[in-house]
Amino acid sequence: MEILRSKWVAMAASIWIQCTSGASYTFGIYSAALKSTQSYDQSTLDTVSVFKDIGANAGVFSGLLYTYVTSNRRRGRGGNGGPWVVLAIGAIQCFAGYFLMWASVTGLIRKPPVPLMCLFMFIASQSQTFFNTANVVSAVENFADYGDLAEIAFLLIHQDKGYVLDGLCSGFLGLSGAILIQLYETLCGGDPASFILLLAVTPTVLSLLAMPLVRIYETSTADDKKHLNGLSAVSLIIAAYLMILIIVKNTFGLSSVANVVTLVCLVLLLALPLLIATRARRDRMEKTALPDKSPLITSPKAATSVNQSSVGDSQAEAGLSENLNLLQAMKSLSFWLLFLAMICGMGSGLSTINNIRQIGESLRYSSVEINSLVSLWSIWNFLGRFGAGYASDAMLHKKGWPRPWLMAATLGTMTIGHLIIASGFQGNLYVGSVIVGVCYGSQWSLMPTITSELFGVRHMGTIFNTISIASPIGSYVFSVRLIGYIYDKTASGVGNKCFGSHCFRLSFVIMASVAFFGFLVAIRCDPFSSDLFEDNSDQQSVPVLRNSTSSENSTKDLGGMFCSAFGGASSSETVCFSGELVTLHDTTPVRAVPNILKA
């Protein structure tokens, strides 16, 4: 149907897939069943969880596949490839991994050795990167509001949509944990084994049904901002609804019928993106009769005066300071400082959510309270991912504060969260998980942007994926070698369990110290990017670029103005930018790097 062939319907389909693809955040629901049925100690259980983290963060394979299956379309060769291929492979991985885990827990197959169970977990969680890559990158391509390198000035001023789209898709991924747990409480009757089967079936079926709608459309996006803001509002409404629902369930409890009703309400809220897609299509149809040959930036003058600090901010956001490849980046101190900061922050955050059920059990939290904590973690994760990008932009443009300062602030705040969890006072997990969850989500939002600012955008995907290896490394060190080791030393009795605040106190005091070390490291990152944010009151002339409808003479004059303003050299037909000659009439679309996105 023609009505389903639009980028807005594709965006709605991507959001639906994202809403069930974050199964890795629900490990705390079934970890106890996995531990008891497989006779694991805490260190072994944490080892399995580390492979979950590795799978959910190894996005290189999905990025390479996305590039390959969409390459023919980019080259104008047609073909049947597209994002649906990546989604289909992700669905196969999701079903295979979780189904084999469910069969192991229920005794359908013989108890597998630990390495094989780790493989099951890796395959299951690896699907998350395939879903995320296909959904986010196709969304960025559909809503890329600049088509060629002659529009670089527009990119400098209006690059925020990429952050909005990434924040939207990764935000719904963060909410997916809470959504899946609502399904668990309504359909599984509190049986963790059944929940593992639900994780195998639900994301697989939904992605297979929705993947034909996820396509790439070559359309203008000049008037899309209000509809993107509408999707942002929907995500906030869903997050608020889930948070209220979780609190009500934890405080008063709900009957089976009430659970069904609340689930139906949630499904209706998740249908709102389709309503926005319908409105966007209607608005576009109303404007189809209007001519679309206006200049990219309309101005009666060829140049305008702006404050140099604004230009510096825009250059920083576009990653125009330098474009280093991976090897060049690895030779810089800033690369390894970011790597260390990611180990300290994201590694300790993952370790917290991986062990939250055992922490709750040791403090005598009920099963309902622990499930609520896991659900609420998804809400805090979403708020951190969604809010950090906007907060960092506001700090950058209004205060001139570089993003590493906000990253340092999240690590310093995370230190407080770990200490609260270590304290063991009544209700400490609620307070501590809020702080750690928001800070953990914020770091996932900030790290890609900081990477592009320090090393440029050309090789950002490869560099960020390499830095992201630090996350599962930190998870292994803190989960297996720290939390699991100390817990097993203090545990005793039937089931090798430990009760009391002493079970995890030392572990979280050490992780608090590590997070504070990350805070110091993040502050040290600032001198390497401070030159991108210099404030200068001097006025500077900035050329106003026009699209290919501009006359040839204006294009030639524009080349000299552009290079003069940005420190390059020009010729009669080309302009110089970042060390390369770029034809002003070139219409080759600029595409997003496909393998930059993470869980």
CSV table of N, CA and C in Angstrom, one decimal, residues 236-325:
chain,number,residue,atom,x,y,z
A,236,LEU,N,8.6,10.6,25.9
A,236,LEU,CA,8.5,11.1,27.3
A,236,LEU,C,7.2,10.6,27.9
A,237,ILE,N,6.1,10.7,27.2
A,237,ILE,CA,4.8,10.2,27.7
A,237,ILE,C,4.9,8.7,28.1
A,238,ILE,N,5.5,7.9,27.2
A,238,ILE,CA,5.6,6.5,27.5
A,238,ILE,C,6.4,6.2,28.7
A,239,ALA,N,7.5,7.0,28.8
A,239,ALA,CA,8.4,6.8,30.0
A,239,ALA,C,7.7,7.2,31.3
A,240,ALA,N,6.9,8.3,31.2
A,240,ALA,CA,6.2,8.7,32.4
A,240,ALA,C,5.1,7.7,32.8
A,241,TYR,N,4.4,7.2,31.8
A,241,TYR,CA,3.4,6.2,32.0
A,241,TYR,C,4.0,4.9,32.6
A,242,LEU,N,5.1,4.5,32.1
A,242,LEU,CA,5.7,3.3,32.7
A,242,LEU,C,6.2,3.5,34.1
A,243,MET,N,6.8,4.7,34.4
A,243,MET,CA,7.3,4.9,35.7
A,243,MET,C,6.1,5.0,36.7
A,244,ILE,N,5.0,5.6,36.3
A,244,ILE,CA,3.8,5.7,37.2
A,244,ILE,C,3.3,4.3,37.4
A,245,LEU,N,3.2,3.5,36.4
A,245,LEU,CA,2.7,2.1,36.4
A,245,LEU,C,3.5,1.2,37.4
A,246,ILE,N,4.9,1.4,37.2
A,246,ILE,CA,5.8,0.6,38.1
A,246,ILE,C,5.6,0.9,39.5
A,247,ILE,N,5.5,2.2,39.8
A,247,ILE,CA,5.4,2.7,41.2
A,247,ILE,C,4.0,2.2,41.8
A,248,VAL,N,3.0,2.3,41.0
A,248,VAL,CA,1.6,1.8,41.5
A,248,VAL,C,1.7,0.3,41.8
A,249,LYS,N,2.3,-0.5,40.9
A,249,LYS,CA,2.3,-1.9,41.1
A,249,LYS,C,3.1,-2.2,42.3
A,250,ASN,N,4.2,-1.5,42.5
A,250,ASN,CA,5.1,-1.8,43.6
A,250,ASN,C,4.5,-1.4,45.0
A,251,THR,N,3.6,-0.4,44.9
A,251,THR,CA,3.0,0.2,46.1
A,251,THR,C,1.7,-0.5,46.5
A,252,PHE,N,0.8,-0.7,45.5
A,252,PHE,CA,-0.5,-1.2,45.8
A,252,PHE,C,-0.7,-2.6,45.2
A,253,GLY,N,0.0,-3.0,44.2
A,253,GLY,CA,-0.2,-4.2,43.5
A,253,GLY,C,-1.4,-4.1,42.6
A,254,LEU,N,-1.5,-5.0,41.5
A,254,LEU,CA,-2.5,-5.0,40.5
A,254,LEU,C,-3.0,-6.4,40.3
A,255,SER,N,-4.3,-6.5,40.1
A,255,SER,CA,-4.8,-7.8,39.7
A,255,SER,C,-4.5,-8.2,38.3
A,256,SER,N,-4.8,-9.4,37.9
A,256,SER,CA,-4.5,-9.9,36.6
A,256,SER,C,-5.3,-9.1,35.5
A,257,VAL,N,-6.5,-8.8,35.8
A,257,VAL,CA,-7.3,-8.0,34.9
A,257,VAL,C,-6.7,-6.6,34.7
A,258,ALA,N,-6.3,-6.0,35.9
A,258,ALA,CA,-5.7,-4.7,35.8
A,258,ALA,C,-4.4,-4.7,35.0
A,259,ASN,N,-3.6,-5.7,35.1
A,259,ASN,CA,-2.4,-5.9,34.4
A,259,ASN,C,-2.7,-5.9,32.9
A,260,VAL,N,-3.7,-6.6,32.5
A,260,VAL,CA,-4.1,-6.7,31.1
A,260,VAL,C,-4.5,-5.3,30.6
A,261,VAL,N,-5.3,-4.6,31.4
A,261,VAL,CA,-5.8,-3.2,31.0
A,261,VAL,C,-4.6,-2.3,30.8
A,262,THR,N,-3.7,-2.3,31.8
A,262,THR,CA,-2.5,-1.4,31.6
A,262,THR,C,-1.7,-1.8,30.4
A,263,LEU,N,-1.6,-3.1,30.1
A,263,LEU,CA,-0.8,-3.5,28.9
A,263,LEU,C,-1.5,-3.0,27.7
A,264,VAL,N,-2.8,-3.0,27.6
A,264,VAL,CA,-3.5,-2.5,26.4
A,264,VAL,C,-3.3,-1.0,26.3
A,265,CYS,N,-3.3,-0.3,27.4
A,265,CYS,CA,-3.0,1.1,27.3
A,265,CYS,C,-1.6,1.4,26.8
A,266,LEU,N,-0.7,0.6,27.2
A,266,LEU,CA,0.7,0.8,26.8
A,266,LEU,C,0.8,0.5,25.3
A,267,VAL,N,0.1,-0.5,24.8
A,267,VAL,CA,0.1,-0.7,23.3
A,267,VAL,C,-0.5,0.4,22.6
A,268,LEU,N,-1.6,1.0,23.1
A,268,LEU,CA,-2.2,2.2,22.4
A,268,LEU,C,-1.2,3.4,22.4
A,269,LEU,N,-0.4,3.6,23.5
A,269,LEU,CA,0.6,4.6,23.5
A,269,LEU,C,1.7,4.4,22.4
A,270,LEU,N,2.0,3.1,22.3
A,270,LEU,CA,3.1,2.7,21.3
A,270,LEU,C,2.5,2.9,19.9
A,271,ALA,N,1.2,3.0,19.7
A,271,ALA,CA,0.7,3.3,18.4
A,271,ALA,C,0.7,4.7,18.0
A,272,LEU,N,1.1,5.6,18.9
A,272,LEU,CA,1.1,7.1,18.6
A,272,LEU,C,2.1,7.4,17.5
A,273,PRO,N,3.3,6.8,17.4
A,273,PRO,CA,4.2,7.1,16.3
A,273,PRO,C,3.5,7.0,14.9
A,274,LEU,N,2.6,6.0,14.8
A,274,LEU,CA,1.9,5.9,13.5
A,274,LEU,C,0.9,7.0,13.3
A,275,LEU,N,0.4,7.6,14.3
A,275,LEU,CA,-0.5,8.7,14.2
A,275,LEU,C,0.4,9.9,13.7
A,276,ILE,N,1.5,10.1,14.3
A,276,ILE,CA,2.4,11.2,13.8
A,276,ILE,C,2.9,11.0,12.4
A,277,ALA,N,3.1,9.7,12.0
A,277,ALA,CA,3.5,9.4,10.6
A,277,ALA,C,2.3,9.8,9.7
A,278,THR,N,1.1,9.6,10.0
A,278,THR,CA,0.0,9.9,9.2
A,278,THR,C,-0.1,11.4,9.1
A,279,ARG,N,0.1,12.2,10.1
A,279,ARG,CA,0.0,13.6,10.1
A,279,ARG,C,1.1,14.2,9.2
A,280,ALA,N,2.3,13.6,9.3
A,280,ALA,CA,3.5,14.1,8.5
A,280,ALA,C,3.2,13.8,7.1
A,281,ARG,N,2.6,12.7,6.7
A,281,ARG,CA,2.3,12.4,5.3
A,281,ARG,C,1.3,13.4,4.8
A,282,ARG,N,0.3,13.7,5.6
A,282,ARG,CA,-0.8,14.7,5.2
A,282,ARG,C,-0.2,16.0,5.0
A,283,ASP,N,0.8,16.5,5.9
A,283,ASP,CA,1.4,17.8,5.7
A,283,ASP,C,2.2,17.8,4.4
A,284,ARG,N,2.9,16.7,4.1
A,284,ARG,CA,3.7,16.7,2.9
A,284,ARG,C,2.9,16.7,1.7
A,285,MET,N,1.8,16.0,1.7
A,285,MET,CA,0.9,16.1,0.5
A,285,MET,C,0.4,17.5,0.3
A,286,GLU,N,0.1,18.2,1.3
A,286,GLU,CA,-0.4,19.6,1.2
A,286,GLU,C,0.7,20.5,0.6
A,287,LYS,N,1.9,20.1,0.7
A,287,LYS,CA,3.0,21.0,0.2
A,287,LYS,C,3.6,20.5,-1.1
A,288,THR,N,3.1,19.5,-1.6
A,288,THR,CA,3.7,18.9,-2.9
A,288,THR,C,3.6,19.9,-4.0
A,289,ALA,N,2.6,20.7,-4.0
A,289,ALA,CA,2.4,21.7,-5.1
A,289,ALA,C,3.3,22.9,-5.1
A,290,LEU,N,4.0,23.0,-3.9
A,290,LEU,CA,4.9,24.2,-3.8
A,290,LEU,C,6.2,23.9,-4.5
A,291,PRO,N,6.8,24.9,-5.2
A,291,PRO,CA,8.1,24.7,-5.8
A,291,PRO,C,9.2,24.4,-4.8
A,292,ASP,N,10.2,23.6,-5.2
A,292,ASP,CA,11.3,23.3,-4.2
A,292,ASP,C,12.6,23.6,-4.8
A,293,LYS,N,12.8,24.8,-5.3
A,293,LYS,CA,14.0,25.2,-6.0
A,293,LYS,C,14.6,26.4,-5.3
A,294,SER,N,14.2,26.7,-4.1
A,294,SER,CA,14.7,27.8,-3.3
A,294,SER,C,16.2,27.6,-2.9
A,295,PRO,N,16.9,28.7,-2.7
A,295,PRO,CA,18.3,28.5,-2.2
A,295,PRO,C,18.3,27.8,-0.9
A,296,LEU,N,19.4,27.1,-0.5
A,296,LEU,CA,19.5,26.4,0.7
A,296,LEU,C,19.4,27.4,1.9
A,297,ILE,N,20.2,28.5,1.8
A,297,ILE,CA,20.1,29.6,2.8
A,297,ILE,C,19.8,30.9,2.1
A,298,THR,N,18.7,31.5,2.4
A,298,THR,CA,18.2,32.7,1.6
A,298,THR,C,18.7,33.9,2.3
A,299,SER,N,19.4,34.7,1.6
A,299,SER,CA,19.9,36.0,2.1
A,299,SER,C,20.3,36.9,1.0
A,300,PRO,N,20.0,38.1,1.1
A,300,PRO,CA,20.3,39.1,0.0
A,300,PRO,C,21.8,39.4,-0.1
A,301,LYS,N,22.5,39.0,0.9
A,301,LYS,CA,23.9,39.3,0.9
A,301,LYS,C,24.7,38.0,0.8
A,302,ALA,N,25.9,38.2,0.3
A,302,ALA,CA,26.8,37.0,0.2
A,302,ALA,C,27.5,36.6,1.4
A,303,ALA,N,27.5,37.5,2.4
A,303,ALA,CA,28.2,37.1,3.7
A,303,ALA,C,27.4,37.8,4.8
A,304,THR,N,27.7,37.3,6.0
A,304,THR,CA,27.0,37.9,7.2
A,304,THR,C,28.0,37.8,8.3
A,305,SER,N,27.9,38.6,9.3
A,305,SER,CA,28.8,38.7,10.4
A,305,SER,C,28.2,37.9,11.6
A,306,VAL,N,28.9,37.0,12.1
A,306,VAL,CA,28.5,36.3,13.3
A,306,VAL,C,29.6,36.2,14.3
A,307,ASN,N,29.3,35.9,15.5
A,307,ASN,CA,30.3,35.8,16.6
A,307,ASN,C,31.1,34.6,16.3
A,308,GLN,N,32.4,34.7,16.5
A,308,GLN,CA,33.3,33.6,16.2
A,308,GLN,C,33.0,32.4,17.2
A,309,SER,N,32.5,32.6,18.3
A,309,SER,CA,32.3,31.5,19.2
A,309,SER,C,31.2,30.6,18.7
A,310,SER,N,30.2,31.2,18.0
A,310,SER,CA,29.1,30.4,17.4
A,310,SER,C,29.7,29.5,16.3
A,311,VAL,N,30.6,30.1,15.5
A,311,VAL,CA,31.3,29.3,14.5
A,311,VAL,C,32.1,28.2,15.1
A,312,GLY,N,32.8,28.5,16.2
A,312,GLY,CA,33.6,27.5,16.9
A,312,GLY,C,32.7,26.3,17.4
A,313,ASP,N,31.6,26.7,18.0
A,313,ASP,CA,30.7,25.7,18.5
A,313,ASP,C,30.2,24.8,17.3
A,314,SER,N,29.9,25.4,16.2
A,314,SER,CA,29.3,24.6,15.1
A,314,SER,C,30.4,23.7,14.5
A,315,GLN,N,31.7,24.2,14.4
A,315,GLN,CA,32.8,23.4,13.9
A,315,GLN,C,33.0,22.3,14.9
A,316,ALA,N,32.9,22.5,16.2
A,316,ALA,CA,33.1,21.4,17.1
A,316,ALA,C,32.1,20.3,16.9
A,317,GLU,N,30.8,20.7,16.8
A,317,GLU,CA,29.8,19.7,16.7
A,317,GLU,C,29.9,18.9,15.4
A,318,ALA,N,30.4,19.5,14.3
A,318,ALA,CA,30.6,18.8,13.1
A,318,ALA,C,31.9,18.0,13.0
A,319,GLY,N,32.7,18.1,14.1
A,319,GLY,CA,33.9,17.3,14.1
A,319,GLY,C,34.9,17.8,13.1
A,320,LEU,N,35.0,19.1,12.9
A,320,LEU,CA,35.8,19.7,11.8
A,320,LEU,C,37.2,20.0,12.3
A,321,SER,N,37.6,19.7,13.5
A,321,SER,CA,38.9,20.1,14.0
A,321,SER,C,40.0,19.2,13.3
A,322,GLU,N,39.7,17.9,13.2
A,322,GLU,CA,40.6,16.9,12.6
A,322,GLU,C,39.8,15.7,12.3
A,323,ASN,N,40.3,14.9,11.3
A,323,ASN,CA,39.7,13.7,10.9
A,323,ASN,C,40.7,12.6,10.9
A,324,LEU,N,40.9,12.0,12.1
A,324,LEU,CA,41.9,10.9,12.3
A,324,LEU,C,41.3,9.6,12.0
A,325,ASN,N,42.2,8.7,11.5
A,325,ASN,CA,41.8,7.3,11.4
A,325,ASN,C,42.0,6.6,12.7
